[in-house]
Amino acid sequence: MTPTYDQMGDWLEEIAGQFPEAFFQDLDGGIQLEEQALPDPDFPPGEMYIMGEYVHDYLGRYILLYYGSFAALLSDEDEEGWKEEIFATVAHEFTHHLEETAGLHALDDKDLEFLWEALAEYESE
């Protein structure tokens, strides 16, 4: 199933409300849902998508989730599968936010290692 953009937005709002208020400290722009997909440019089209990202730029700090990326990868999932992935993605991006505000980068390092391994595996095929 693929929910509508609005339905995912409702689920995202519900899920974001489950996180402690302290996680939102210094997250000026909150959590935003973008309609488009965000394919990873390091992979061939359709192979890897960015589900969400933590952004710290001139607009402030905020989390973006990409509806189109979820739709591309979760079309065979039911509502529970979508909600689990939304929760996991929000938790992941909150970790980036909390680590950055604490001056840490362990998750960034882990993400980079995952991408290098995925690229190496893809290129060996």
mmCIF file of N, CA and C in Angstrom:
data_model
loop_
_atom_site.group_PDB
_atom_site.id
_atom_site.type_symbol
_atom_site.label_atom_id
_atom_site.label_comp_id
_atom_site.label_asym_id
_atom_site.label_seq_id
_atom_site.Cartn_x
_atom_site.Cartn_y
_atom_site.Cartn_z
ATOM 1 N N MET A 1 0.835 -1.186 0.000
ATOM 2 C CA MET A 1 0.000 0.000 0.000
ATOM 3 C C MET A 1 0.872 1.239 0.000
ATOM 4 N N THR A 2 0.410 2.261 -0.635
ATOM 5 C CA THR A 2 1.111 3.539 -0.595
ATOM 6 C C THR A 2 0.122 4.595 -0.113
ATOM 7 N N PRO A 3 0.342 5.096 1.095
ATOM 8 C CA PRO A 3 -0.566 6.136 1.593
ATOM 9 C C PRO A 3 -0.350 7.438 0.825
ATOM 10 N N THR A 4 -1.276 8.337 0.974
ATOM 11 C CA THR A 4 -1.113 9.647 0.355
ATOM 12 C C THR A 4 -0.062 10.445 1.128
ATOM 13 N N TYR A 5 0.402 11.494 0.512
ATOM 14 C CA TYR A 5 1.331 12.417 1.165
ATOM 15 C C TYR A 5 0.718 12.945 2.466
ATOM 16 N N ASP A 6 -0.570 13.322 2.413
ATOM 17 C CA ASP A 6 -1.245 13.848 3.603
ATOM 18 C C ASP A 6 -1.343 12.798 4.706
ATOM 19 N N GLN A 7 -1.616 11.540 4.325
ATOM 20 C CA GLN A 7 -1.711 10.475 5.323
ATOM 21 C C GLN A 7 -0.360 10.264 5.997
ATOM 22 N N MET A 8 0.709 10.248 5.207
ATOM 23 C CA MET A 8 2.033 10.108 5.810
ATOM 24 C C MET A 8 2.325 11.294 6.726
ATOM 25 N N GLY A 9 1.914 12.481 6.325
ATOM 26 C CA GLY A 9 2.092 13.659 7.175
ATOM 27 C C GLY A 9 1.388 13.509 8.507
ATOM 28 N N ASP A 10 0.173 12.946 8.487
ATOM 29 C CA ASP A 10 -0.559 12.692 9.739
ATOM 30 C C ASP A 10 0.190 11.686 10.601
ATOM 31 N N TRP A 11 0.691 10.608 9.980
ATOM 32 C CA TRP A 11 1.450 9.601 10.729
ATOM 33 C C TRP A 11 2.719 10.203 11.304
ATOM 34 N N LEU A 12 3.398 11.029 10.518
ATOM 35 C CA LEU A 12 4.628 11.665 10.972
ATOM 36 C C LEU A 12 4.356 12.552 12.184
ATOM 37 N N GLU A 13 3.293 13.305 12.137
ATOM 38 C CA GLU A 13 2.940 14.169 13.274
ATOM 39 C C GLU A 13 2.661 13.330 14.525
ATOM 40 N N GLU A 14 1.931 12.252 14.353
ATOM 41 C CA GLU A 14 1.618 11.346 15.460
ATOM 42 C C GLU A 14 2.908 10.732 16.037
ATOM 43 N N ILE A 15 3.786 10.281 15.169
ATOM 44 C CA ILE A 15 5.035 9.634 15.587
ATOM 45 C C ILE A 15 5.978 10.642 16.237
ATOM 46 N N ALA A 16 6.087 11.834 15.666
ATOM 47 C CA ALA A 16 6.969 12.856 16.243
ATOM 48 C C ALA A 16 6.545 13.197 17.669
ATOM 49 N N GLY A 17 5.253 13.129 17.923
ATOM 50 C CA GLY A 17 4.729 13.414 19.261
ATOM 51 C C GLY A 17 5.142 12.388 20.305
ATOM 52 N N GLN A 18 5.661 11.252 19.872
ATOM 53 C CA GLN A 18 6.103 10.212 20.799
ATOM 54 C C GLN A 18 7.508 10.479 21.350
ATOM 55 N N PHE A 19 8.245 11.397 20.733
ATOM 56 C CA PHE A 19 9.605 11.693 21.159
ATOM 57 C C PHE A 19 9.584 12.754 22.261
ATOM 58 N N PRO A 20 10.533 12.660 23.176
ATOM 59 C CA PRO A 20 10.583 13.647 24.269
ATOM 60 C C PRO A 20 10.755 15.070 23.750
ATOM 61 N N GLU A 21 10.147 15.996 24.444
ATOM 62 C CA GLU A 21 10.224 17.398 24.047
ATOM 63 C C GLU A 21 11.670 17.896 24.000
ATOM 64 N N ALA A 22 12.529 17.342 24.846
ATOM 65 C CA ALA A 22 13.935 17.755 24.887
ATOM 66 C C ALA A 22 14.640 17.492 23.558
ATOM 67 N N PHE A 23 14.190 16.509 22.792
ATOM 68 C CA PHE A 23 14.810 16.207 21.500
ATOM 69 C C PHE A 23 14.635 17.369 20.518
ATOM 70 N N PHE A 24 13.591 18.155 20.712
ATOM 71 C CA PHE A 24 13.276 19.251 19.795
ATOM 72 C C PHE A 24 14.044 20.536 20.121
ATOM 73 N N GLN A 25 14.785 20.526 21.247
ATOM 74 C CA GLN A 25 15.537 21.715 21.629
ATOM 75 C C GLN A 25 16.543 22.060 20.531
ATOM 76 N N ASP A 26 16.576 23.298 20.143
ATOM 77 C CA ASP A 26 17.450 23.830 19.086
ATOM 78 C C ASP A 26 17.104 23.298 17.696
ATOM 79 N N LEU A 27 15.994 22.630 17.540
ATOM 80 C CA LEU A 27 15.549 22.171 16.220
ATOM 81 C C LEU A 27 14.571 23.227 15.705
ATOM 82 N N ASP A 28 15.140 24.338 15.218
ATOM 83 C CA ASP A 28 14.353 25.522 14.855
ATOM 84 C C ASP A 28 13.217 25.226 13.890
ATOM 85 N N GLY A 29 13.497 24.412 12.882
ATOM 86 C CA GLY A 29 12.529 24.155 11.825
ATOM 87 C C GLY A 29 11.693 22.913 12.033
ATOM 88 N N GLY A 30 11.887 22.226 13.154
ATOM 89 C CA GLY A 30 11.096 21.035 13.444
ATOM 90 C C GLY A 30 11.350 19.914 12.442
ATOM 91 N N ILE A 31 10.297 19.167 12.185
ATOM 92 C CA ILE A 31 10.359 18.051 11.242
ATOM 93 C C ILE A 31 9.453 18.392 10.067
ATOM 94 N N GLN A 32 9.993 18.302 8.876
ATOM 95 C CA GLN A 32 9.254 18.662 7.673
ATOM 96 C C GLN A 32 9.167 17.459 6.735
ATOM 97 N N LEU A 33 8.072 17.393 6.007
ATOM 98 C CA LEU A 33 7.866 16.326 5.031
ATOM 99 C C LEU A 33 7.905 16.934 3.633
ATOM 100 N N GLU A 34 8.853 16.474 2.835
ATOM 101 C CA GLU A 34 8.972 16.910 1.441
ATOM 102 C C GLU A 34 8.291 15.877 0.552
ATOM 103 N N GLU A 35 7.665 16.326 -0.503
ATOM 104 C CA GLU A 35 6.904 15.415 -1.358
ATOM 105 C C GLU A 35 7.779 14.558 -2.269
ATOM 106 N N GLN A 36 8.895 15.070 -2.715
ATOM 107 C CA GLN A 36 9.703 14.360 -3.703
ATOM 108 C C GLN A 36 10.498 13.209 -3.098
ATOM 109 N N ALA A 37 10.996 12.363 -4.000
ATOM 110 C CA ALA A 37 11.959 11.321 -3.625
ATOM 111 C C ALA A 37 13.347 11.949 -3.698
ATOM 112 N N LEU A 38 14.275 11.380 -2.942
ATOM 113 C CA LEU A 38 15.654 11.861 -3.010
ATOM 114 C C LEU A 38 16.567 10.669 -3.265
ATOM 115 N N PRO A 39 16.778 10.344 -4.555
ATOM 116 C CA PRO A 39 17.693 9.244 -4.879
ATOM 117 C C PRO A 39 19.114 9.604 -4.447
ATOM 118 N N ASP A 40 19.830 8.617 -3.957
ATOM 119 C CA ASP A 40 21.231 8.843 -3.595
ATOM 120 C C ASP A 40 22.026 8.979 -4.889
ATOM 121 N N PRO A 41 22.711 10.109 -5.099
ATOM 122 C CA PRO A 41 23.419 10.342 -6.362
ATOM 123 C C PRO A 41 24.621 9.429 -6.585
ATOM 124 N N ASP A 42 25.068 8.729 -5.545
ATOM 125 C CA ASP A 42 26.215 7.833 -5.690
ATOM 126 C C ASP A 42 25.832 6.457 -6.230
ATOM 127 N N PHE A 43 24.527 6.217 -6.401
ATOM 128 C CA PHE A 43 24.041 4.920 -6.874
ATOM 129 C C PHE A 43 23.234 5.116 -8.153
ATOM 130 N N PRO A 44 23.118 4.068 -8.964
ATOM 131 C CA PRO A 44 22.267 4.165 -10.159
ATOM 132 C C PRO A 44 20.812 4.462 -9.762
ATOM 133 N N PRO A 45 20.070 5.100 -10.622
ATOM 134 C CA PRO A 45 18.676 5.444 -10.319
ATOM 135 C C PRO A 45 17.869 4.226 -9.846
ATOM 136 N N GLY A 46 17.120 4.447 -8.772
ATOM 137 C CA GLY A 46 16.254 3.407 -8.231
ATOM 138 C C GLY A 46 16.924 2.421 -7.291
ATOM 139 N N GLU A 47 18.230 2.527 -7.116
ATOM 140 C CA GLU A 47 18.959 1.577 -6.270
ATOM 141 C C GLU A 47 18.993 1.967 -4.800
ATOM 142 N N MET A 48 19.110 3.261 -4.501
ATOM 143 C CA MET A 48 19.244 3.720 -3.122
ATOM 144 C C MET A 48 18.572 5.076 -2.992
ATOM 145 N N TYR A 49 17.779 5.236 -1.934
ATOM 146 C CA TYR A 49 17.092 6.493 -1.679
ATOM 147 C C TYR A 49 17.448 7.014 -0.299
ATOM 148 N N ILE A 50 17.456 8.323 -0.171
ATOM 149 C CA ILE A 50 17.622 8.966 1.129
ATOM 150 C C ILE A 50 16.224 9.178 1.686
ATOM 151 N N MET A 51 15.971 8.578 2.847
ATOM 152 C CA MET A 51 14.636 8.639 3.459
ATOM 153 C C MET A 51 14.447 9.952 4.221
ATOM 154 N N GLY A 52 15.517 10.405 4.851
ATOM 155 C CA GLY A 52 15.454 11.628 5.625
ATOM 156 C C GLY A 52 16.848 12.172 5.830
ATOM 157 N N GLU A 53 16.894 13.398 6.305
ATOM 158 C CA GLU A 53 18.189 13.978 6.615
ATOM 159 C C GLU A 53 18.030 15.064 7.666
ATOM 160 N N TYR A 54 19.078 15.199 8.441
ATOM 161 C CA TYR A 54 19.172 16.285 9.413
ATOM 162 C C TYR A 54 19.919 17.412 8.727
ATOM 163 N N VAL A 55 19.366 18.609 8.774
ATOM 164 C CA VAL A 55 19.954 19.750 8.085
ATOM 165 C C VAL A 55 20.269 20.850 9.096
ATOM 166 N N HIS A 56 21.457 21.392 8.982
ATOM 167 C CA HIS A 56 21.853 22.577 9.757
ATOM 168 C C HIS A 56 22.452 23.542 8.743
ATOM 169 N N ASP A 57 21.656 24.533 8.368
ATOM 170 C CA ASP A 57 22.096 25.500 7.374
ATOM 171 C C ASP A 57 21.677 26.905 7.790
ATOM 172 N N TYR A 58 21.692 27.827 6.864
ATOM 173 C CA TYR A 58 21.371 29.215 7.178
ATOM 174 C C TYR A 58 19.920 29.399 7.651
ATOM 175 N N LEU A 59 19.055 28.427 7.407
ATOM 176 C CA LEU A 59 17.674 28.489 7.882
ATOM 177 C C LEU A 59 17.524 27.954 9.296
ATOM 178 N N GLY A 60 18.558 27.295 9.793
ATOM 179 C CA GLY A 60 18.496 26.730 11.134
ATOM 180 C C GLY A 60 18.734 25.233 11.105
ATOM 181 N N ARG A 61 18.181 24.558 12.094
ATOM 182 C CA ARG A 61 18.306 23.109 12.209
ATOM 183 C C ARG A 61 16.924 22.492 12.049
ATOM 184 N N TYR A 62 16.853 21.469 11.214
ATOM 185 C CA TYR A 62 15.571 20.821 10.981
ATOM 186 C C TYR A 62 15.800 19.425 10.405
ATOM 187 N N ILE A 63 14.745 18.653 10.463
ATOM 188 C CA ILE A 63 14.760 17.294 9.916
ATOM 189 C C ILE A 63 13.823 17.268 8.715
ATOM 190 N N LEU A 64 14.298 16.663 7.617
ATOM 191 C CA LEU A 64 13.482 16.484 6.415
ATOM 192 C C LEU A 64 13.246 14.994 6.198
ATOM 193 N N LEU A 65 12.011 14.637 5.912
ATOM 194 C CA LEU A 65 11.696 13.286 5.455
ATOM 195 C C LEU A 65 11.159 13.414 4.040
ATOM 196 N N TYR A 66 11.454 12.418 3.208
ATOM 197 C CA TYR A 66 11.098 12.463 1.791
ATOM 198 C C TYR A 66 10.021 11.428 1.469
ATOM 199 N N TYR A 67 8.804 11.909 1.322
ATOM 200 C CA TYR A 67 7.675 11.034 1.019
ATOM 201 C C TYR A 67 7.953 10.150 -0.190
ATOM 202 N N GLY A 68 8.483 10.730 -1.259
ATOM 203 C CA GLY A 68 8.730 9.973 -2.483
ATOM 204 C C GLY A 68 9.713 8.833 -2.277
ATOM 205 N N SER A 69 10.688 9.023 -1.408
ATOM 206 C CA SER A 69 11.647 7.949 -1.113
ATOM 207 C C SER A 69 10.951 6.807 -0.386
ATOM 208 N N PHE A 70 10.099 7.149 0.572
ATOM 209 C CA PHE A 70 9.325 6.123 1.274
ATOM 210 C C PHE A 70 8.435 5.378 0.288
ATOM 211 N N ALA A 71 7.757 6.129 -0.585
ATOM 212 C CA ALA A 71 6.846 5.514 -1.557
ATOM 213 C C ALA A 71 7.594 4.581 -2.500
ATOM 214 N N ALA A 72 8.808 4.973 -2.889
ATOM 215 C CA ALA A 72 9.595 4.144 -3.813
ATOM 216 C C ALA A 72 10.019 2.825 -3.175
ATOM 217 N N LEU A 73 10.275 2.843 -1.883
ATOM 218 C CA LEU A 73 10.814 1.656 -1.216
ATOM 219 C C LEU A 73 9.798 0.846 -0.423
ATOM 220 N N LEU A 74 8.668 1.442 -0.069
ATOM 221 C CA LEU A 74 7.731 0.766 0.837
ATOM 222 C C LEU A 74 6.372 0.457 0.219
ATOM 223 N N SER A 75 6.286 0.437 -1.086
ATOM 224 C CA SER A 75 4.975 0.243 -1.731
ATOM 225 C C SER A 75 4.326 -1.095 -1.372
ATOM 226 N N ASP A 76 5.129 -2.090 -0.994
ATOM 227 C CA ASP A 76 4.576 -3.393 -0.624
ATOM 228 C C ASP A 76 4.300 -3.526 0.869
ATOM 229 N N GLU A 77 4.602 -2.489 1.631
ATOM 230 C CA GLU A 77 4.418 -2.533 3.082
ATOM 231 C C GLU A 77 3.002 -2.101 3.467
ATOM 232 N N ASP A 78 2.548 -2.605 4.597
ATOM 233 C CA ASP A 78 1.260 -2.172 5.133
ATOM 234 C C ASP A 78 1.462 -0.935 6.010
ATOM 235 N N GLU A 79 0.393 -0.458 6.604
ATOM 236 C CA GLU A 79 0.458 0.753 7.425
ATOM 237 C C GLU A 79 1.483 0.611 8.552
ATOM 238 N N GLU A 80 1.513 -0.532 9.194
ATOM 239 C CA GLU A 80 2.453 -0.752 10.290
ATOM 240 C C GLU A 80 3.905 -0.655 9.808
ATOM 241 N N GLY A 81 4.186 -1.219 8.637
ATOM 242 C CA GLY A 81 5.528 -1.138 8.075
ATOM 243 C C GLY A 81 5.942 0.295 7.802
ATOM 244 N N TRP A 82 5.011 1.078 7.270
ATOM 245 C CA TRP A 82 5.295 2.495 7.017
ATOM 246 C C TRP A 82 5.584 3.231 8.321
ATOM 247 N N LYS A 83 4.738 2.991 9.327
ATOM 248 C CA LYS A 83 4.921 3.687 10.600
ATOM 249 C C LYS A 83 6.236 3.294 11.264
ATOM 250 N N GLU A 84 6.612 2.039 11.155
ATOM 251 C CA GLU A 84 7.889 1.603 11.730
ATOM 252 C C GLU A 84 9.061 2.294 11.038
ATOM 253 N N GLU A 85 8.998 2.423 9.725
ATOM 254 C CA GLU A 85 10.083 3.079 8.989
ATOM 255 C C GLU A 85 10.121 4.580 9.268
ATOM 256 N N ILE A 86 8.956 5.194 9.391
ATOM 257 C CA ILE A 86 8.913 6.619 9.748
ATOM 258 C C ILE A 86 9.544 6.821 11.120
ATOM 259 N N PHE A 87 9.164 5.993 12.082
ATOM 260 C CA PHE A 87 9.723 6.100 13.428
ATOM 261 C C PHE A 87 11.241 5.920 13.395
ATOM 262 N N ALA A 88 11.703 4.886 12.702
ATOM 263 C CA ALA A 88 13.145 4.611 12.636
ATOM 264 C C ALA A 88 13.898 5.768 11.990
ATOM 265 N N THR A 89 13.321 6.349 10.952
ATOM 266 C CA THR A 89 13.976 7.456 10.261
ATOM 267 C C THR A 89 14.026 8.700 11.141
ATOM 268 N N VAL A 90 12.920 9.002 11.806
ATOM 269 C CA VAL A 90 12.903 10.168 12.708
ATOM 270 C C VAL A 90 13.906 9.956 13.843
ATOM 271 N N ALA A 91 13.941 8.761 14.420
ATOM 272 C CA ALA A 91 14.887 8.470 15.504
ATOM 273 C C ALA A 91 16.323 8.628 15.012
ATOM 274 N N HIS A 92 16.595 8.155 13.815
ATOM 275 C CA HIS A 92 17.934 8.268 13.227
ATOM 276 C C HIS A 92 18.329 9.744 13.073
ATOM 277 N N GLU A 93 17.429 10.536 12.530
ATOM 278 C CA GLU A 93 17.736 11.952 12.297
ATOM 279 C C GLU A 93 17.835 12.725 13.609
ATOM 280 N N PHE A 94 17.025 12.361 14.598
ATOM 281 C CA PHE A 94 17.167 12.981 15.921
ATOM 282 C C PHE A 94 18.546 12.666 16.503
ATOM 283 N N THR A 95 19.042 11.468 16.264
ATOM 284 C CA THR A 95 20.368 11.112 16.753
ATOM 285 C C THR A 95 21.422 12.017 16.133
ATOM 286 N N HIS A 96 21.307 12.279 14.829
ATOM 287 C CA HIS A 96 22.229 13.226 14.183
ATOM 288 C C HIS A 96 22.137 14.599 14.868
ATOM 289 N N HIS A 97 20.924 15.058 15.106
ATOM 290 C CA HIS A 97 20.712 16.367 15.729
ATOM 291 C C HIS A 97 21.332 16.411 17.126
ATOM 292 N N LEU A 98 21.045 15.411 17.935
ATOM 293 C CA LEU A 98 21.549 15.402 19.301
ATOM 294 C C LEU A 98 23.064 15.266 19.346
ATOM 295 N N GLU A 99 23.611 14.448 18.451
ATOM 296 C CA GLU A 99 25.071 14.319 18.403
ATOM 297 C C GLU A 99 25.716 15.637 17.975
ATOM 298 N N GLU A 100 25.137 16.299 16.979
ATOM 299 C CA GLU A 100 25.733 17.554 16.531
ATOM 300 C C GLU A 100 25.714 18.597 17.641
ATOM 301 N N THR A 101 24.608 18.695 18.341
ATOM 302 C CA THR A 101 24.535 19.700 19.405
ATOM 303 C C THR A 101 25.488 19.373 20.548
ATOM 304 N N ALA A 102 25.879 18.101 20.674
ATOM 305 C CA ALA A 102 26.838 17.686 21.704
ATOM 306 C C ALA A 102 28.273 17.658 21.174
ATOM 307 N N GLY A 103 28.467 17.970 19.894
ATOM 308 C CA GLY A 103 29.796 17.970 19.306
ATOM 309 C C GLY A 103 30.308 16.573 18.983
ATOM 310 N N LEU A 104 29.420 15.626 18.771
ATOM 311 C CA LEU A 104 29.793 14.247 18.455
ATOM 312 C C LEU A 104 29.506 13.946 16.987
ATOM 313 N N HIS A 105 30.013 12.805 16.478
ATOM 314 C CA HIS A 105 29.764 12.449 15.080
ATOM 315 C C HIS A 105 29.779 10.939 14.854
ATOM 316 N N ALA A 106 29.484 10.146 15.875
ATOM 317 C CA ALA A 106 29.542 8.680 15.738
ATOM 318 C C ALA A 106 28.567 8.168 14.683
ATOM 319 N N LEU A 107 27.342 8.692 14.649
ATOM 320 C CA LEU A 107 26.373 8.219 13.664
ATOM 321 C C LEU A 107 26.772 8.636 12.254
ATOM 322 N N ASP A 108 27.344 9.804 12.105
ATOM 323 C CA ASP A 108 27.848 10.212 10.787
ATOM 324 C C ASP A 108 28.884 9.213 10.285
ATOM 325 N N ASP A 109 29.792 8.818 11.180
ATOM 326 C CA ASP A 109 30.825 7.843 10.813
ATOM 327 C C ASP A 109 30.191 6.507 10.425
ATOM 328 N N LYS A 110 29.199 6.080 11.193
ATOM 329 C CA LYS A 110 28.526 4.802 10.912
ATOM 330 C C LYS A 110 27.783 4.872 9.573
ATOM 331 N N ASP A 111 27.115 5.980 9.306
ATOM 332 C CA ASP A 111 26.410 6.150 8.030
ATOM 333 C C ASP A 111 27.382 6.099 6.857
ATOM 334 N N LEU A 112 28.517 6.762 6.994
ATOM 335 C CA LEU A 112 29.515 6.768 5.929
ATOM 336 C C LEU A 112 30.047 5.359 5.685
ATOM 337 N N GLU A 113 30.290 4.626 6.755
ATOM 338 C CA GLU A 113 30.763 3.238 6.621
ATOM 339 C C GLU A 113 29.723 2.379 5.894
ATOM 340 N N PHE A 114 28.446 2.556 6.253
ATOM 341 C CA PHE A 114 27.373 1.810 5.586
ATOM 342 C C PHE A 114 27.350 2.106 4.088
ATOM 343 N N LEU A 115 27.456 3.381 3.727
ATOM 344 C CA LEU A 115 27.413 3.755 2.312
ATOM 345 C C LEU A 115 28.614 3.213 1.547
ATOM 346 N N TRP A 116 29.804 3.264 2.149
ATOM 347 C CA TRP A 116 30.984 2.713 1.485
ATOM 348 C C TRP A 116 30.831 1.214 1.253
ATOM 349 N N GLU A 117 30.304 0.498 2.261
ATOM 350 C CA GLU A 117 30.083 -0.947 2.114
ATOM 351 C C GLU A 117 29.042 -1.233 1.036
ATOM 352 N N ALA A 118 27.970 -0.445 1.007
ATOM 353 C CA ALA A 118 26.928 -0.644 -0.003
ATOM 354 C C ALA A 118 27.471 -0.380 -1.405
ATOM 355 N N LEU A 119 28.263 0.664 -1.541
ATOM 356 C CA LEU A 119 28.870 0.971 -2.848
ATOM 357 C C LEU A 119 29.814 -0.138 -3.280
ATOM 358 N N ALA A 120 30.641 -0.626 -2.355
ATOM 359 C CA ALA A 120 31.578 -1.701 -2.685
ATOM 360 C C ALA A 120 30.829 -2.962 -3.101
ATOM 361 N N GLU A 121 29.747 -3.265 -2.402
ATOM 362 C CA GLU A 121 28.948 -4.452 -2.741
ATOM 363 C C GLU A 121 28.289 -4.274 -4.099
ATOM 364 N N TYR A 122 27.765 -3.084 -4.369
ATOM 365 C CA TYR A 122 27.114 -2.829 -5.653
ATOM 366 C C TYR A 122 28.112 -2.930 -6.797
ATOM 367 N N GLU A 123 29.288 -2.360 -6.605
ATOM 368 C CA GLU A 123 30.294 -2.360 -7.672
ATOM 369 C C GLU A 123 30.887 -3.733 -7.927
ATOM 370 N N SER A 124 30.815 -4.640 -6.944
ATOM 371 C CA SER A 124 31.366 -5.974 -7.117
ATOM 372 C C SER A 124 30.386 -6.907 -7.850
ATOM 373 N N GLU A 125 29.168 -6.471 -8.008
ATOM 374 C CA GLU A 125 28.159 -7.319 -8.682
ATOM 375 C C GLU A 125 28.335 -7.335 -10.170
#
